[in-house]
Coordinates of C-alpha atoms in Angstrom, one line a residue:
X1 CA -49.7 -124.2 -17.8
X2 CA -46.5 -123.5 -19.3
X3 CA -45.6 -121.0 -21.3
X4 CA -42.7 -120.6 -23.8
X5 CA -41.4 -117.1 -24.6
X6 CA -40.8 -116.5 -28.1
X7 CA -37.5 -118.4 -29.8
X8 CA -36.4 -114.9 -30.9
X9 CA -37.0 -113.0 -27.6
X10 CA -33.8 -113.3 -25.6
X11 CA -31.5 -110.4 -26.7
X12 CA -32.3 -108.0 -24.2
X13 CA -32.4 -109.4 -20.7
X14 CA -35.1 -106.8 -19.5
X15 CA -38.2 -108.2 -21.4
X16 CA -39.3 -111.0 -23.1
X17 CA -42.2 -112.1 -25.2
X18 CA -44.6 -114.9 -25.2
X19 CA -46.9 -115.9 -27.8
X20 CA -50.3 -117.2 -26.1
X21 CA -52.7 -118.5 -29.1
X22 CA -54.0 -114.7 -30.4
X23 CA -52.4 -112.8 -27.4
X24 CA -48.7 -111.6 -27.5
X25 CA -47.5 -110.5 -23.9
X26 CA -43.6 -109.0 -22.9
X27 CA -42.5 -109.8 -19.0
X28 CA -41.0 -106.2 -17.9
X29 CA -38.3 -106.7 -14.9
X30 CA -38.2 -103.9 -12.8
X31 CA -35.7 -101.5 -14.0
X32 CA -38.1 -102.3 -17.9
X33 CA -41.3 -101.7 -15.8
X34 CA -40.4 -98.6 -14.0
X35 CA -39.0 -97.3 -17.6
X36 CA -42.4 -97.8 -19.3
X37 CA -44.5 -96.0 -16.8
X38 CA -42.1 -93.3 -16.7
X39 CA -42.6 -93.6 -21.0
X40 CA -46.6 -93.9 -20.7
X41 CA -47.0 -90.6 -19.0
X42 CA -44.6 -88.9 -22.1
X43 CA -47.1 -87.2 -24.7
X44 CA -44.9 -87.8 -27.3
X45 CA -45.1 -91.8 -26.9
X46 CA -48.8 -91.3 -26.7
X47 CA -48.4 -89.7 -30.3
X48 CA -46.5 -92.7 -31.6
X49 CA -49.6 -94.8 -30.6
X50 CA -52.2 -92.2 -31.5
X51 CA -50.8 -92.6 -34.7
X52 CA -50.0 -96.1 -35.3
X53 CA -45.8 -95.8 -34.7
X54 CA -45.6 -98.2 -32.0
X55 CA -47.5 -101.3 -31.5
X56 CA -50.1 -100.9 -28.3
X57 CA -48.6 -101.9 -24.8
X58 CA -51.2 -102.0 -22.4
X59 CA -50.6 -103.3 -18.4
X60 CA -51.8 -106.2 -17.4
X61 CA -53.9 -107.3 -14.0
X62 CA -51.8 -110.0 -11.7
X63 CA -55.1 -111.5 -12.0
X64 CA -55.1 -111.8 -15.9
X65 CA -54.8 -116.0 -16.2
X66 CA -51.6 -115.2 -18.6
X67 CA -49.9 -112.4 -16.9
X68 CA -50.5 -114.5 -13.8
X69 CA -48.2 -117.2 -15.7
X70 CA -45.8 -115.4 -16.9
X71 CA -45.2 -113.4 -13.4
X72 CA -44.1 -116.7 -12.0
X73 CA -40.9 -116.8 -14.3
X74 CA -39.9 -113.7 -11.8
X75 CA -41.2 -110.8 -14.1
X76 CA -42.5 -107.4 -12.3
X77 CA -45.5 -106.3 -14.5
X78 CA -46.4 -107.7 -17.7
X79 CA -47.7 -105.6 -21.1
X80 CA -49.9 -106.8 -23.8
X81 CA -49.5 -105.5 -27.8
X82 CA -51.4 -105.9 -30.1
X83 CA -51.1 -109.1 -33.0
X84 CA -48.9 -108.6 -35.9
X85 CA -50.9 -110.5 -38.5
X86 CA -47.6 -112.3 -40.0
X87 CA -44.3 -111.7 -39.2
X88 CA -41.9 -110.5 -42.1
X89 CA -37.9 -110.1 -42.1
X90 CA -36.0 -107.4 -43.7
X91 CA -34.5 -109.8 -45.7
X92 CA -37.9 -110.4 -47.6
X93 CA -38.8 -106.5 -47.9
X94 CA -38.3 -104.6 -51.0
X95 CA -36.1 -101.5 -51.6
X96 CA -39.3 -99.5 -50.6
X97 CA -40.1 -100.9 -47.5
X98 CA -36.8 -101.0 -46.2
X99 CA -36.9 -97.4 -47.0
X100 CA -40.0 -97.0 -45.3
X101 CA -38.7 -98.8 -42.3
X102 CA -36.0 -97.0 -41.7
X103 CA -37.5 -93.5 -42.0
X104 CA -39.9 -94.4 -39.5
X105 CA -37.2 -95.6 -37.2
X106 CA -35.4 -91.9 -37.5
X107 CA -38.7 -90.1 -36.7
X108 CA -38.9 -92.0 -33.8
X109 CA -35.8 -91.2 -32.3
X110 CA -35.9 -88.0 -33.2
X111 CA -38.7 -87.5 -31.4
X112 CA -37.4 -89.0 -28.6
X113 CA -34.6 -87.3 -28.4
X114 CA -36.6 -84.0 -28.4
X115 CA -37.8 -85.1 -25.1
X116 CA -34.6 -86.3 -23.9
X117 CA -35.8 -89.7 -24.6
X118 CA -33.5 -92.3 -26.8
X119 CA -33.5 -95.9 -28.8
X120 CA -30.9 -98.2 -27.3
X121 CA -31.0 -100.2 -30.7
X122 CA -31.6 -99.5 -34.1
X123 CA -32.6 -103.2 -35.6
X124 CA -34.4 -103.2 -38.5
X125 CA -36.3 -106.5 -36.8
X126 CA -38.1 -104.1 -34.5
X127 CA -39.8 -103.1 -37.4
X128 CA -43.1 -105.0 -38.7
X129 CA -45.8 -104.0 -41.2
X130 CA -49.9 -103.9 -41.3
X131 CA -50.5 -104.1 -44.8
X132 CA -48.0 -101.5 -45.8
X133 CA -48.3 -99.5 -42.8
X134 CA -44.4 -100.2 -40.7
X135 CA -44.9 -100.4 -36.9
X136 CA -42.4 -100.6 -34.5
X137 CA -42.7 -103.3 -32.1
X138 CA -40.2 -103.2 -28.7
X139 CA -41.6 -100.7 -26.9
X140 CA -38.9 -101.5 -24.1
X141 CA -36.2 -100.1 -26.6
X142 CA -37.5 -96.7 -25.5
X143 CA -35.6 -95.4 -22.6
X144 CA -34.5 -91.8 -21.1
X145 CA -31.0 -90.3 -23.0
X146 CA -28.1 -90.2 -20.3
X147 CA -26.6 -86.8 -21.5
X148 CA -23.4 -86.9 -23.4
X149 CA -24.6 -90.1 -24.8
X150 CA -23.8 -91.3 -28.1
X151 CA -26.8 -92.3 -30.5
X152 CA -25.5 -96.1 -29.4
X153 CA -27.7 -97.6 -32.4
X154 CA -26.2 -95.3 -35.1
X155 CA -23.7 -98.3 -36.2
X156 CA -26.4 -101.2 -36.3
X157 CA -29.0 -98.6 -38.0
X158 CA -26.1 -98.5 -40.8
X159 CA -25.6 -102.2 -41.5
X160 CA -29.4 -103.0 -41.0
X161 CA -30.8 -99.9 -43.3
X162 CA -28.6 -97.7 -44.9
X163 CA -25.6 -99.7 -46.4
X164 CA -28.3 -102.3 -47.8
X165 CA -30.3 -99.1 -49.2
X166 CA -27.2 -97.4 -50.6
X167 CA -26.0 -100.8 -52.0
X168 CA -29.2 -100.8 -54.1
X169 CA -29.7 -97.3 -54.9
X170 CA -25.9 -96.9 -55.9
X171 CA -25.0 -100.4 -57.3
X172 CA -28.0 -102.4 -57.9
X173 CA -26.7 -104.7 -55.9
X174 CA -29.8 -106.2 -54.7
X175 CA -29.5 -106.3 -50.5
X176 CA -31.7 -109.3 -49.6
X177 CA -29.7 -112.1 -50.1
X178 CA -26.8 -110.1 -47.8
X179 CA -29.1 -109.6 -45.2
X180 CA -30.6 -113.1 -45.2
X181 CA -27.2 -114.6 -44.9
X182 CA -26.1 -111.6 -42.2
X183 CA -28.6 -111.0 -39.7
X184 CA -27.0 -108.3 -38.2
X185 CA -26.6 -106.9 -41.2
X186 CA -23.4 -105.2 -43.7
X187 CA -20.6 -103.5 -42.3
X188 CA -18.8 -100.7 -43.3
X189 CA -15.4 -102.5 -43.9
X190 CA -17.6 -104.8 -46.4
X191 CA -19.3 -102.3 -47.9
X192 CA -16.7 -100.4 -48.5
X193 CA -15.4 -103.0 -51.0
X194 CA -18.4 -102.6 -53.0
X195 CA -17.9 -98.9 -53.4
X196 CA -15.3 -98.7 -55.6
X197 CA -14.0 -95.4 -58.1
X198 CA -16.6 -92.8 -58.4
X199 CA -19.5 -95.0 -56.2
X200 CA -17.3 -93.7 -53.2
X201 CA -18.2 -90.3 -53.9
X202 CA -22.0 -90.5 -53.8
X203 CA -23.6 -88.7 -51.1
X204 CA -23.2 -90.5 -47.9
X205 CA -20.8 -93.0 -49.0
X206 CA -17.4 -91.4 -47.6
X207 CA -19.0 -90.7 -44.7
X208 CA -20.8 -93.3 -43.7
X209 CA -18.9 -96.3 -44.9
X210 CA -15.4 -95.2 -45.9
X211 CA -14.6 -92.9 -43.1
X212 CA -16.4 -95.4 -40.4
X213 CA -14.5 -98.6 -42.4
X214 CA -11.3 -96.8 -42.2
X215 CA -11.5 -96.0 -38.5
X216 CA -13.3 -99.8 -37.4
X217 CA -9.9 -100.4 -39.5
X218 CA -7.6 -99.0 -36.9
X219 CA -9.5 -100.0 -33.6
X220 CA -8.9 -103.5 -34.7
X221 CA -4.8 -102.1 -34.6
X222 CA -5.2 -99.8 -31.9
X223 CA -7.5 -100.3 -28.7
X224 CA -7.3 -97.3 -27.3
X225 CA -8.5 -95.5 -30.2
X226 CA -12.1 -97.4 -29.4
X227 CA -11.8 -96.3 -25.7
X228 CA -11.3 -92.9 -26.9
X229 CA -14.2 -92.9 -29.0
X230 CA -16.4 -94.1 -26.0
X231 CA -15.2 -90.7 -24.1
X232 CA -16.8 -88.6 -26.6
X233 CA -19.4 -86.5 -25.5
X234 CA -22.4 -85.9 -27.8
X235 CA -25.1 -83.3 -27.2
X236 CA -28.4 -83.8 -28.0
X237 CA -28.5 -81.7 -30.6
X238 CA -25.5 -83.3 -31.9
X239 CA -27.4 -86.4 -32.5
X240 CA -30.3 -84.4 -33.6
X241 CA -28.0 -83.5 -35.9
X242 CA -27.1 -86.5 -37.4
X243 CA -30.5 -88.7 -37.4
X244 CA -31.6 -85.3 -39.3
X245 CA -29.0 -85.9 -41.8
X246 CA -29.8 -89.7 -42.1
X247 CA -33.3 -88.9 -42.9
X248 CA -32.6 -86.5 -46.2
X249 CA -30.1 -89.1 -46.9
X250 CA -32.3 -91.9 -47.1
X251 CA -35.7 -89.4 -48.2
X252 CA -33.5 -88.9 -51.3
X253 CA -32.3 -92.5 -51.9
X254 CA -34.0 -93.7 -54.7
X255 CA -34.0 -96.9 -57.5
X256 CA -34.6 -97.0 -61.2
X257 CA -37.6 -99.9 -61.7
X258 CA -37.0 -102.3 -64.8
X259 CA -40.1 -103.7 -66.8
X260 CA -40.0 -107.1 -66.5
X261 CA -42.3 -109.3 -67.2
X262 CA -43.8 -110.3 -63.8
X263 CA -43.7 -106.6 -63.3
X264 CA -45.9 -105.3 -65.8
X265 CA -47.7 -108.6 -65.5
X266 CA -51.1 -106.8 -65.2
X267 CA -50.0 -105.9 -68.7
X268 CA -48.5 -108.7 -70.5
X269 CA -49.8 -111.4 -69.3
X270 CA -50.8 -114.2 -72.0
X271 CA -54.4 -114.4 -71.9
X272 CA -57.1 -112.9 -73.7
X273 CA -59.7 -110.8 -72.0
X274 CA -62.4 -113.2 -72.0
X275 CA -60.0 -116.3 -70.4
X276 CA -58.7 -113.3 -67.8
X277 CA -61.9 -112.2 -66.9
X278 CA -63.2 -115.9 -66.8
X279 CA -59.8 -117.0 -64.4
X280 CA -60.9 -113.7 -61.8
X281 CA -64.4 -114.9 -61.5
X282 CA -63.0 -118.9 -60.7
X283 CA -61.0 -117.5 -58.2
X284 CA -63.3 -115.0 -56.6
X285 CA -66.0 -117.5 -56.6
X286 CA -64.1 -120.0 -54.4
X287 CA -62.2 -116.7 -52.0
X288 CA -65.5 -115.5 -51.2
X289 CA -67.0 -118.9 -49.7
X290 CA -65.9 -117.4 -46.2
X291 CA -63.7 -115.3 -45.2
X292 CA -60.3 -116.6 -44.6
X293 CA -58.2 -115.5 -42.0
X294 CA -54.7 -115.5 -43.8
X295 CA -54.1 -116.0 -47.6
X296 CA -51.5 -116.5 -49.4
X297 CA -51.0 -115.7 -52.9
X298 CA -47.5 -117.5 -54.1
X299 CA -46.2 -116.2 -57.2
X300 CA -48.2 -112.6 -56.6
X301 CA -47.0 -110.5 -59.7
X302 CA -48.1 -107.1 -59.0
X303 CA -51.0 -108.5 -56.6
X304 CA -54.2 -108.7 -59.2
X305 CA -55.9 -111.7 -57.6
X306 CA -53.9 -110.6 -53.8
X307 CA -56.4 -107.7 -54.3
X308 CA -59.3 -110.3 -55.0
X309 CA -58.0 -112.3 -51.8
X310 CA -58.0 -109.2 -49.7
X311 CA -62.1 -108.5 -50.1
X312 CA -63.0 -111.6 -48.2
X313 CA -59.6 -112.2 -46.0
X314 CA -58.8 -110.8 -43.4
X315 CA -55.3 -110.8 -44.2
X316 CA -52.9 -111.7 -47.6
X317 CA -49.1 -112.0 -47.7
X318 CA -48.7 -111.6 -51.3
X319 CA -45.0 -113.5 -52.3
X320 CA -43.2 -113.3 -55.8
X321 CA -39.3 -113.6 -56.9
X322 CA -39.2 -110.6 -58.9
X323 CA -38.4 -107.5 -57.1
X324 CA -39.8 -105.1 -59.2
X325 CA -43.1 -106.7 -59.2
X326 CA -43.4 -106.7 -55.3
X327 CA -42.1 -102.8 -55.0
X328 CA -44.5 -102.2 -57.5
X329 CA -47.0 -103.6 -55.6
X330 CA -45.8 -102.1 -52.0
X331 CA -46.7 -98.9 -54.2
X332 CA -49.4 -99.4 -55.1
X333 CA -51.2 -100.7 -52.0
X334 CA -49.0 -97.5 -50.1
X335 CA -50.9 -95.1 -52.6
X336 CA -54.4 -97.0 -52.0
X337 CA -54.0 -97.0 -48.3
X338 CA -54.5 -100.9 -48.2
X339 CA -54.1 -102.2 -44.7
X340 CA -54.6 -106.0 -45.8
X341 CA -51.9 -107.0 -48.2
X342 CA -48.1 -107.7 -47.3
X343 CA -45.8 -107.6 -50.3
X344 CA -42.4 -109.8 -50.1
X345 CA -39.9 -110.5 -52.1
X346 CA -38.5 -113.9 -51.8
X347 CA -37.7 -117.1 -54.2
X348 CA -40.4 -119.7 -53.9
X349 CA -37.9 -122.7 -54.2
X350 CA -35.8 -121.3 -51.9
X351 CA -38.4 -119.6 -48.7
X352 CA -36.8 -118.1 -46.0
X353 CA -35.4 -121.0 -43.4
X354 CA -35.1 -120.8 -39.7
X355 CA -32.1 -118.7 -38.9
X356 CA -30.4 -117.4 -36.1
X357 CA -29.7 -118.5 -32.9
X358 CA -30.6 -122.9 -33.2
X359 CA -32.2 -122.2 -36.4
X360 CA -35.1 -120.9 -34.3
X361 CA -34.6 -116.8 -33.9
X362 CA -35.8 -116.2 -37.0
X363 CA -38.6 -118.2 -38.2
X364 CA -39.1 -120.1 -41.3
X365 CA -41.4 -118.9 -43.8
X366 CA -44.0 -121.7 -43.8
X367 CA -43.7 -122.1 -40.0
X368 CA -44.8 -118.3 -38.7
X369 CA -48.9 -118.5 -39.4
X370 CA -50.8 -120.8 -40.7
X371 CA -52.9 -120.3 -43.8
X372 CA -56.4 -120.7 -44.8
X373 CA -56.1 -120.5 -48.3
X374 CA -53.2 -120.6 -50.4
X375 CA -53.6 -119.2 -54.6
X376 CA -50.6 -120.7 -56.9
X377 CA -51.4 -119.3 -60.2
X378 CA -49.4 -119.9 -63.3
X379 CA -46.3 -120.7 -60.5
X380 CA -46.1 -124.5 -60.8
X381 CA -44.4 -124.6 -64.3
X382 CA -41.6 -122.2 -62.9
X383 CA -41.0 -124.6 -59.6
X384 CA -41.2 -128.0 -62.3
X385 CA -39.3 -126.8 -64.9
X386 CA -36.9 -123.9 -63.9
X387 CA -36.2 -124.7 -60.4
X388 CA -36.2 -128.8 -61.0
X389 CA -38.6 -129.5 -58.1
X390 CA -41.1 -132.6 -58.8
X391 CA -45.1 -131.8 -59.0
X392 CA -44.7 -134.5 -56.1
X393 CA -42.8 -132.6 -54.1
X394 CA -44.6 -129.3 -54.5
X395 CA -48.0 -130.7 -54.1
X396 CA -46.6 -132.6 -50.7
X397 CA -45.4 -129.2 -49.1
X398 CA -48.9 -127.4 -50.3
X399 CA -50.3 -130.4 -48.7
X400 CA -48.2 -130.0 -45.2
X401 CA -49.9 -126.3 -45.3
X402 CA -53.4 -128.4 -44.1
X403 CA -55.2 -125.9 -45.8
X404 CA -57.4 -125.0 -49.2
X405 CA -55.5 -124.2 -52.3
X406 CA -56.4 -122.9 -55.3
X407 CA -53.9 -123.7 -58.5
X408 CA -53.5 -123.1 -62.1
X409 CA -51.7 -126.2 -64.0
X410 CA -50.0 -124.5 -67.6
X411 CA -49.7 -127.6 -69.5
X412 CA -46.6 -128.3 -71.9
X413 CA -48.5 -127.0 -75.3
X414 CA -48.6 -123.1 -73.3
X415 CA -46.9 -120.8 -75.2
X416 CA -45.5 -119.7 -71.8
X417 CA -44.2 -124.1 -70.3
X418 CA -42.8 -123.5 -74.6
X419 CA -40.0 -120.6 -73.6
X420 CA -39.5 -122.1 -70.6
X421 CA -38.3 -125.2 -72.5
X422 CA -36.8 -123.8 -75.1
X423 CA -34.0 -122.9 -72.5
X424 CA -33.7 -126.5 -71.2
X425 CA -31.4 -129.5 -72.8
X426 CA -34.4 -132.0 -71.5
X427 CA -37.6 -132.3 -70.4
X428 CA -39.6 -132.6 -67.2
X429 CA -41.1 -136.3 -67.5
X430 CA -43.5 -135.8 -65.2
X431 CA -44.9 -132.5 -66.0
X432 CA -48.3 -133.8 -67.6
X433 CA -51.6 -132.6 -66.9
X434 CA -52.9 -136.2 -66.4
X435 CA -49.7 -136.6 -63.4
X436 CA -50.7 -133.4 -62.3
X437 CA -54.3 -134.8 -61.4
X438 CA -53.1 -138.3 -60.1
X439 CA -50.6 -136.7 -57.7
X440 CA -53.2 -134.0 -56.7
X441 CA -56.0 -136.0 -56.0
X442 CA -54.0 -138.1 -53.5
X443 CA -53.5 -135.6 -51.2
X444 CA -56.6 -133.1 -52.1
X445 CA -60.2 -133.5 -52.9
X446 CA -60.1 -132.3 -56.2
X447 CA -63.4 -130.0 -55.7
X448 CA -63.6 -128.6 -58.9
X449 CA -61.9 -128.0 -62.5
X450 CA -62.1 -125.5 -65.0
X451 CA -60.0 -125.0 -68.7
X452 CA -58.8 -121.8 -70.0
X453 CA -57.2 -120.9 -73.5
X454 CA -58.3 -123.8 -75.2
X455 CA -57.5 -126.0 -72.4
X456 CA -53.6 -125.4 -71.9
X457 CA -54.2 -124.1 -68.4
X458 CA -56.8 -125.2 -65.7
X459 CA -58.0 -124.3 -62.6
X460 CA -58.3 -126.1 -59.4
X461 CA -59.9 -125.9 -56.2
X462 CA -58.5 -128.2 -53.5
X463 CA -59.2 -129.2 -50.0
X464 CA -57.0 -131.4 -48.4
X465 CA -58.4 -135.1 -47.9
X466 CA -58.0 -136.7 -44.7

């Protein structure tokens, strides 16, 4: 047997992680090992798990058939944690959950530092959701504080949380698209030319992007200044201190939500009650055939039929290009305590690529977890007409998926496809109802068909044909 570790396992040397169908196992060398038993016998660790923190990491037998494996690549001991049911990127999370994200990564070192425990890293990619529930995933970051030690992952905990979070809060400057094209995130000297006049004067900002920009500034000039700021000596509560600082900082950070559209969908939407009501029952009907094990609903709004999707899956990832409409959801699901709905915010004719390291360290969108069932309601218009993609070309990436879809075509006479045009110097030949079924029904089996507001919109149930 062999056994890959994960593309995007490689930065610490310690540990690595390998994906085995459902199981997710780390290698531990020694030194990683010896840390983690040390860590397992800590009662404040076993609050982290107690309370859902920190992802499980249980030891494993030699005579387990994959730790037995993955000990021949020269590992000491090997750990098991729990399955993430779909990987997310900071990059795809709104203001909220970044928010979220980063005030559970300050409780956690707090408490560890309380026990004279630390985080070597602050990456907002150790971070991964449940629903809307952040847990923190590398247990192996956990390790005992050398005294006088510098918080080491204050700077990356910065560029990764609070400079995108500031950016938003203080600008509007949305942080995604930053992050997505800088994985390790927005550093001071950048930020520091988006804070201009009186924005440099909001809390935080002169001293955690000016003063640090101006100083990165001189090591640049000066090495020994950098050397001198290694021989610093921090006491605990010194860092205490400051990760107590960062977390009213970011508590208090806060963004002023616009009414669009997509966001107040569950209110403006275009249907009567009757045609609304009749579109809910198509799509529960076909949701609740079995229960899928992953759904996704493209083009979510604020999550009406992601709600639907979630009483007979056992997992959704709920996807729309309007920020407002995702955070609105995140809020919702936060205040409903819903464990099986992941919000993200990301451009459907754009998904997240591959990134990183060989294109491979960050996965692609449509290449983390297969779906069972994928829901594209009133969407395809916007990929046709706005974003210039052909039905063809949609339908042949649903298809790639392998799996059932349920879609709603808006035909050219919808008051909706009829402000969509009304922006455009031409016209979208092959947006027809009639090309929408030919192309459709060569890759799925057209299972069933319903019409809704006087036929300018059906439904469709697909299963791929083979």
């Amino acid at each position: 047997m062999t056994i890959q570790a994960d593309a995007g396992s490689f930065r610490d040397p310690g540990n690595k992680v390998y994906r085995i169908g459902n199981s997710v196992l780390r290698g531990m060398d020694p030194a990683s090992m010896e840390c983690f038993n040390r860590l397992n016998k800590e009662n404040f660790y076993q609050e982290f798990l107690k309370n859902n923190f920190i992802v499980s990491a249980v030891p494993q037998s030699p005579e387990n058939k994959y730790a037995t494996e993955i000990l021949k690549y020269g590992w000491a001991g090997v750990l098991e944690h729990d399955l993430i049911p779909f990987i997310s990127y900071p990059y795809e999370w709104t203001f909220s959950m970044l928010k979220d994200a980063a005030l559970l990564q300050l409780h956690l070192i707090e408490s560890s530092l309380e026990h004279d425990w630390t985080l070597k890293d602050a990456t907002s990619y150790n971070i991964q959701w449940n629903g809307i529930l952040p847990i923190f995933i590398d247990t192996p970051s956990l390790v005992q504080r050398t005294k006088g030690e510098q918080w080491v992952g204050y700077r990356q905990f910065c560029m990764l949380y609070l400079i995108p979070l500031m950016l938003k809060a203080y600008t509007g400057i949305q942080f995604n698209p930053l992050l997505r094209s800088q994985l390790d995130g927005v550093s001071p000297i950048e930020a520091a030319n988006y804070f201009k006049g009186l924005n440099r004067f909001k809390k935080g900002v002169l001293t955690h992007i000016i003063f640090p920009a101006t100083v990165e500034t001189r090591i640049v000039k000066n090495k020994q200044i950098a050397s001198a700021q290694k021989r610093i000596q921090h006491t605990r509560a010194m860092v205490l201190g400051l990760v107590q600082g960062l977390q009213r900082l970011v508590q208090n950070l806060e963004i002023k939500m616009e009414d669009t559209v997509w966001s107040q969908y569950d209110k403006t939407h275009s249907y009567m009650e009757d045609a609304f009501n009749n579109k809910k029952l198509f799509v529960e009907k076909y949701v609740s055939l079995h229960t899928r094990r992953l759904t996704w609903d493209l083009g979510s709004n604020t999550g009406t039929f992601s709600e639907i999707s979630a009483r007979h899956s056992d997992y959704v990832v709920a996807v729309d290009a309007d920020h407002d409409a995702v955070e609105k959801l995140y809020r919702k699901m936060k205040r409903e305590k819903q464990s099986k709905i992941l919000p993200l915010f990301m451009d459907l004719s754009n998904l997240s690529p591959g990134q990183g390291w060989r294109g491979a360290e960050r996965k692609a969108f449509d290449n983390r977890e297969q779906p069972s069932l994928v829901i594209c309601l009133a969407l395809i218009h916007h990929i046709v007409i706005s974003k210039n993609i052909p039905i063809a070309f949609f339908l042949d990436w649903l298809r790639e998926l392998n799996c059932e879809v349920i879609i709603e075509f808006v035909t050219p006479e919808d008051e909706m496809v009829q402000k969509l045009l009304s922006n455009k110097s031409g016209f979208n030949p092959d947006y027809e109802l009639e090309t929408f079924i030919r192309e459709a029904s060569e890759r799925f089996n057209i299972v069933d068909q319903m019409p809704l507001k006087d036929a300018k919109r059906h439904l469709f149930y697909l299963t791929p044909n083979h």
